[in-house]
Coordinates of C-alpha atoms in Angstrom, one line a residue:
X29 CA -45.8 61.5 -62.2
X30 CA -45.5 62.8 -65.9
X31 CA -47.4 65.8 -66.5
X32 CA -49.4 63.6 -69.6
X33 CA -51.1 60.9 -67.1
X34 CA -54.4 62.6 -66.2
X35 CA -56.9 61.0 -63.3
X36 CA -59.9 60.5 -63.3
X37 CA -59.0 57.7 -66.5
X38 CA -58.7 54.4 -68.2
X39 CA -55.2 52.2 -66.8
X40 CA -55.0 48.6 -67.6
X41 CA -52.4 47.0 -65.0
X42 CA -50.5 43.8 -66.0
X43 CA -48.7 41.8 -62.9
X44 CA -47.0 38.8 -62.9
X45 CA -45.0 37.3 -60.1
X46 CA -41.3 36.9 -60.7
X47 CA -40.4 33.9 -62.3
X48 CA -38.6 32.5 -59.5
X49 CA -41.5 32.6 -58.1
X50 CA -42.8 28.7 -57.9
X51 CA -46.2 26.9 -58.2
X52 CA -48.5 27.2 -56.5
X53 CA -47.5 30.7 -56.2
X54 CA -47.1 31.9 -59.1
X55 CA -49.8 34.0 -60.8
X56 CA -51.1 36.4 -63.5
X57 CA -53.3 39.0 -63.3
X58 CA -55.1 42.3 -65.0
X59 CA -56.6 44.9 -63.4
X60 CA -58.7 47.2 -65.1
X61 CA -59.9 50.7 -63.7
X62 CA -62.4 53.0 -65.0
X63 CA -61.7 55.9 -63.0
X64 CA -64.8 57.8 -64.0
X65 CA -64.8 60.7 -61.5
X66 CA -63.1 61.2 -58.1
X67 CA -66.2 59.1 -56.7
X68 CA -66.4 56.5 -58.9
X69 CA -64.3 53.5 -59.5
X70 CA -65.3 50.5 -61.5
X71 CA -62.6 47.2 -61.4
X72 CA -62.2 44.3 -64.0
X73 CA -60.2 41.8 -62.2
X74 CA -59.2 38.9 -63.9
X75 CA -56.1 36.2 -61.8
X76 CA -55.0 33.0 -63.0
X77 CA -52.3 30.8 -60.9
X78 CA -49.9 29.4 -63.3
X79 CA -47.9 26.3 -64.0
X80 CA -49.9 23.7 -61.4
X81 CA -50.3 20.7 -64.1
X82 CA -48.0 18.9 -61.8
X83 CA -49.3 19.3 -58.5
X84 CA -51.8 17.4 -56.7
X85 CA -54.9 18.5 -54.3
X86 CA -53.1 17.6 -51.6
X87 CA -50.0 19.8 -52.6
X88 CA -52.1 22.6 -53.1
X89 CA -54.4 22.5 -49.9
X90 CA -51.4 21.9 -48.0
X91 CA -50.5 25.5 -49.3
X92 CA -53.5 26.9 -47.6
X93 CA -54.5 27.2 -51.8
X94 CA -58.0 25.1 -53.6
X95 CA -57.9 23.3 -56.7
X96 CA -59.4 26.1 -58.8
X97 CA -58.1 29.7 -57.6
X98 CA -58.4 32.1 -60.7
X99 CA -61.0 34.3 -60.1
X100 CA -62.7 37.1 -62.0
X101 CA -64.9 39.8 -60.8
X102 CA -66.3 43.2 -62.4
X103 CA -67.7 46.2 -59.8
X104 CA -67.3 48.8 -58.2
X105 CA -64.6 49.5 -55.3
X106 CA -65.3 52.2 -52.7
X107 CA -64.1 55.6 -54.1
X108 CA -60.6 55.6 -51.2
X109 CA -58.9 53.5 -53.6
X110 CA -59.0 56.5 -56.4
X111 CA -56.5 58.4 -53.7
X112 CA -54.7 56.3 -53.2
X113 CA -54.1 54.7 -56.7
X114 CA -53.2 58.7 -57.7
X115 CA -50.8 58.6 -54.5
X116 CA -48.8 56.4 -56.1
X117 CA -48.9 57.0 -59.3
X118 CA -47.7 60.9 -58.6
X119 CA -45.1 59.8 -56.3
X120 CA -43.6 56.5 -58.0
X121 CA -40.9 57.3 -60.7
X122 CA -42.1 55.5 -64.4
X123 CA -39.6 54.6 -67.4
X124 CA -41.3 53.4 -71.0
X125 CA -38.7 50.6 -71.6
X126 CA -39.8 47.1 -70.3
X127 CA -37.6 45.5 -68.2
X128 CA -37.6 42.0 -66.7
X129 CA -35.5 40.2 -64.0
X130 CA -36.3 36.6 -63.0
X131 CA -35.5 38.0 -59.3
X132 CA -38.6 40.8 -59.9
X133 CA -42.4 40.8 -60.3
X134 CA -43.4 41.9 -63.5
X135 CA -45.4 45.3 -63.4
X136 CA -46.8 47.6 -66.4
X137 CA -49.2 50.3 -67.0
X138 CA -51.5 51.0 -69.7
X139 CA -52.8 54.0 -69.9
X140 CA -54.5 56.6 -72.3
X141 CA -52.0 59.8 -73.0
X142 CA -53.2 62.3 -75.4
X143 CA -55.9 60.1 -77.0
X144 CA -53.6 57.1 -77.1
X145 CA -52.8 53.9 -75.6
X146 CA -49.2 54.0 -73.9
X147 CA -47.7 51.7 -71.6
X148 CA -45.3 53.0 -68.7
X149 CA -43.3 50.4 -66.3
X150 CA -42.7 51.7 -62.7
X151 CA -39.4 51.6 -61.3
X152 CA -40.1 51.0 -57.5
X153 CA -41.7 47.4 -58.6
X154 CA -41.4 46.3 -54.6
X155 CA -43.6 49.3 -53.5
X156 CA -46.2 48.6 -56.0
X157 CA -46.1 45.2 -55.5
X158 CA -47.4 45.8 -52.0
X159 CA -49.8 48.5 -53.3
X160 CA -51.3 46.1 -55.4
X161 CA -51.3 43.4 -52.5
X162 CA -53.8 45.3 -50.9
X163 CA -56.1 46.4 -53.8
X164 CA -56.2 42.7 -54.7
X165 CA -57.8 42.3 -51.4
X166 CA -60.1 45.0 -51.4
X167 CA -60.7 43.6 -54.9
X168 CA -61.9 40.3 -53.1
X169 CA -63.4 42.0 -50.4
X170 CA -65.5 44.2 -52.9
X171 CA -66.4 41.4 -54.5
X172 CA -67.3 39.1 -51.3
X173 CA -64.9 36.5 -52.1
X174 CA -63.3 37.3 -48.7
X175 CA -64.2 38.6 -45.4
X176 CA -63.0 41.8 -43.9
X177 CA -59.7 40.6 -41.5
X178 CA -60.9 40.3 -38.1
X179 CA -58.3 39.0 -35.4
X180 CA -59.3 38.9 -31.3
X181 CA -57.5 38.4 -28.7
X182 CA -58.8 36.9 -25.4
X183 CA -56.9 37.2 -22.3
X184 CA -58.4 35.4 -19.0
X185 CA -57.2 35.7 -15.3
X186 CA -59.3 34.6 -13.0
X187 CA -62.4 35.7 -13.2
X188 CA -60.9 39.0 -14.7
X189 CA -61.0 38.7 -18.6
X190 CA -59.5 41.4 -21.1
X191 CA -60.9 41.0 -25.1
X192 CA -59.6 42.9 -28.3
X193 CA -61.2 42.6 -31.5
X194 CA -59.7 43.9 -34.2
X195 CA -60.8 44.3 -37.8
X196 CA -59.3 45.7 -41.3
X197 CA -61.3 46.0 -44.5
X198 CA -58.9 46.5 -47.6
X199 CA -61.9 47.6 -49.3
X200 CA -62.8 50.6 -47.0
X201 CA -58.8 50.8 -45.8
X202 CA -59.8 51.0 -42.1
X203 CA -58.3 49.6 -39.0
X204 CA -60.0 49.7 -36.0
X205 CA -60.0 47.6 -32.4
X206 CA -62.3 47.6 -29.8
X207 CA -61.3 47.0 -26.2
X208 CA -63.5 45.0 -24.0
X209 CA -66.7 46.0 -25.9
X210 CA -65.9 49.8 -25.7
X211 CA -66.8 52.0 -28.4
X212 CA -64.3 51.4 -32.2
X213 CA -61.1 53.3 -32.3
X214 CA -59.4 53.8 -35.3
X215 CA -55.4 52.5 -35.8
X216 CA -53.4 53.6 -38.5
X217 CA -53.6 51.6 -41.9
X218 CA -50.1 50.9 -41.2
X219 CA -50.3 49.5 -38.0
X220 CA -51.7 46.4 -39.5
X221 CA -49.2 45.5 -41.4
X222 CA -46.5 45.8 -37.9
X223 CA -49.5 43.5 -35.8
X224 CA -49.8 40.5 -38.4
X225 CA -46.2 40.2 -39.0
X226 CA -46.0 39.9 -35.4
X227 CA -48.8 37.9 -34.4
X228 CA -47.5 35.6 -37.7
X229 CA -44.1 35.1 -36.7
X230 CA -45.2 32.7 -34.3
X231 CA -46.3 29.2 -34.7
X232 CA -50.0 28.4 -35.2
X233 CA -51.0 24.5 -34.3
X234 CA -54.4 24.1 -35.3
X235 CA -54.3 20.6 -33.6
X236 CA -53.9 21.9 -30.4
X237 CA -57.1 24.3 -30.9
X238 CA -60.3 24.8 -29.7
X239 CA -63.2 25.9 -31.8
X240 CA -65.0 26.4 -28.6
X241 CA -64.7 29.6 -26.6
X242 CA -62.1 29.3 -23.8
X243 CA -63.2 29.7 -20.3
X244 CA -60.2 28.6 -18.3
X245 CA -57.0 30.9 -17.8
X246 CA -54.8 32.1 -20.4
X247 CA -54.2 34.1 -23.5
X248 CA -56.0 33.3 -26.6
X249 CA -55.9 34.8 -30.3
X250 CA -58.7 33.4 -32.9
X251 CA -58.3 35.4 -36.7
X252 CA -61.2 33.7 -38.9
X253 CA -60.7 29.9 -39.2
X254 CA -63.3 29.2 -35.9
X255 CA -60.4 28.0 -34.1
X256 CA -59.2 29.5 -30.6
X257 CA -55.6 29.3 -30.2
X258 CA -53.7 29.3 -26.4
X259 CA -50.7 31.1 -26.9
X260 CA -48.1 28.6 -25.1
X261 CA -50.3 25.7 -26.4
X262 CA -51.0 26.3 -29.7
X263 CA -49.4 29.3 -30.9
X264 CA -45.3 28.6 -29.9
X265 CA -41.8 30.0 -30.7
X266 CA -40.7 29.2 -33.8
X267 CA -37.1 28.5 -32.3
X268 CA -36.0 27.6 -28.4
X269 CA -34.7 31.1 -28.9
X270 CA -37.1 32.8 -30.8
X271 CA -39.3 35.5 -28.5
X272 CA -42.2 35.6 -30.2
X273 CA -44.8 35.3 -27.6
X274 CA -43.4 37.8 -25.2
X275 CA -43.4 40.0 -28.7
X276 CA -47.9 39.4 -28.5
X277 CA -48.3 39.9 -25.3
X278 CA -46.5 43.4 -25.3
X279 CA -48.1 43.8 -28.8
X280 CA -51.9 43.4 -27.6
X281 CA -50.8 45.4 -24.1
X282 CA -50.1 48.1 -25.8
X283 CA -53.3 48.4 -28.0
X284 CA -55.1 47.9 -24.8
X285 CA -54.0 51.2 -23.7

C-alpha cells in the first residue's frame, strides 16, 4: 500500500462490470466509506443495472433478476469489514493511470492523500472484484435487503435421519454449521465459497420440489427459496458424466465429521 493512504478515512469506490458484460448483468455502482475509527464504518451504496430498455419482465425474471433492481442504502456495516477493506488495500499493488479493457471490470479508488482528493486504480482488478462481491452482500445484508445464507441438508435412512444447517452472514463474515441440533461450529470464511460451488454445480429442478418437509428416504438440500430438493430427483448431473452428486454427498460427509 503507499505510505500516503491512511485508515481510518474517506474512499469513494467506482465499479462497473466489464463491458462485455451483458444485460441484465451489467451494473454500476459507488461505494462510499466513512471509515471514522477502527469501530466504526458508515456505507453509501448506490447500484444501478444498465442497458435493460430492451428486455422484458419475462427476460429478466427468467434471470432470477426483478424489474427494478438498483438499490441504494446509507448505514452502518459491522466494524470486521474495516480489517478487512485495510487487508486489501495494504496487500493489493495500485497504479494512478486509468486503464480499461472490455475483457475487465472497471475498478477505481478515491481517496483523500495529504488533504486532497486522488484516485488510485488497483491492479489485481479479479481479487477485488470478489472482495467487493462480498461487501455488496454484507451491504445488502446490513441493510436487510437480503437474508443471511442459510443452506440444510437433510439426509433420511430409515428411521435414522442426519440434518446440517449451515449459515453465512456477509455482514458479520461468519460461517458456521450445526450438526443434528448440536451446538454452532465455526468453518472457515473460505470454506464457503469451496461448498456453494459444489452444491451449485449441480442441477436444481424446482418442479420436481417439495415445499413440504420430507419424511420418506433420501437426501435433501433446501437453501432459502421454501423448496426441498431430493438429490437424484431434483438436484441432477449436469452431464451423463458429470459427478456431481457423489461430489455433495462426500461434501456434506465430511462437515458431518
Amino acid at each position: 500500500m503507499d505510505k500516503n493512504i491512511q485508515i481510518p478515512g474517506y474512499y469513494i469506490i467506482r465499479f462497473q462490470t466489464a463491458s462485455v458484460v451483458p444485460a441484465p448483468f451489467s451494473h454500476f455502482y459507488t461505494l462510499k466509506l466513512d471509515i471514522a475509527s477502527k469501530d466504526q464504518l458508515t456505507v453509501d451504496f448506490d447500484i444501478k443495472y444498465l442497458d435493460r430498455d430492451e428486455l422484458d419482465e419475462d427476460d429478466l425474471l427468467d434471470e432470477g433478476f426483478s424489474p427494478d433492481d438498483d438499490y441504494a442504502w446509507k448505514g452502518n456495516v459491522p466494524a470486521i469489514w474495516i480489517d478487512q477493506f485495510q487487508d486489501i488495500m495494504a496487500s493489493s499493488k495500485i497504479i494512478r493511470k486509468r486503464e480499461e479493457s472490455e475483457f475487465e471490470d472497471f475498478i477505481e479508488i478515491e481517496l483523500d492523500e495529504s488533504g486532497k482528493m486522488v484516485t488510485i486504480y488497483p491492479v489485481d482488478k479479479e481479487r477485488w472484484s470478489y472482495f467487493l462481491q462480498e461487501f455488496m452482500q454484507a451491504v445488502f445484508e446490513a441493510g436487510g435487503r437480503e437474508k443471511a445464507f442459510e443452506l440444510t441438508y437433510l439426509e433420511i435412512d430409515g428411521d435414522k435421519q442426519k440434518q446440517l444447517d449451515l449459515r453465512a452472514s456477509f455482514a458479520e463474515k461468519s460461517f458456521t454449521v450445526v450438526t443434528d441440533k448440536s451446538p454452532a461450529r465455526n468453518l472457515e470464511w473460505s470454506q464457503l465459497q469451496k461448498i456453494m460451488d459444489t452444491v451449485y454445480k449441480a442441477e436444481f429442478v424446482p418442479d420436481n420440489a417439495s415445499d413440504a418437509k420430507p419424511k420418506k428416504a433420501g437426501k435433501y438440500i433446501t437453501a432459502g427459496d421454501g423448496l426441498w430438493y431430493q438429490m437424484g430427483v431434483a438436484i441432477l448431473e449436469t452431464t451423463a458424466k458429470s459427478k456431481d452428486l457423489p461430489k455433495i454427498e462426500a461434501l456434506f460427509n465430511a462437515l458431518s465429521k
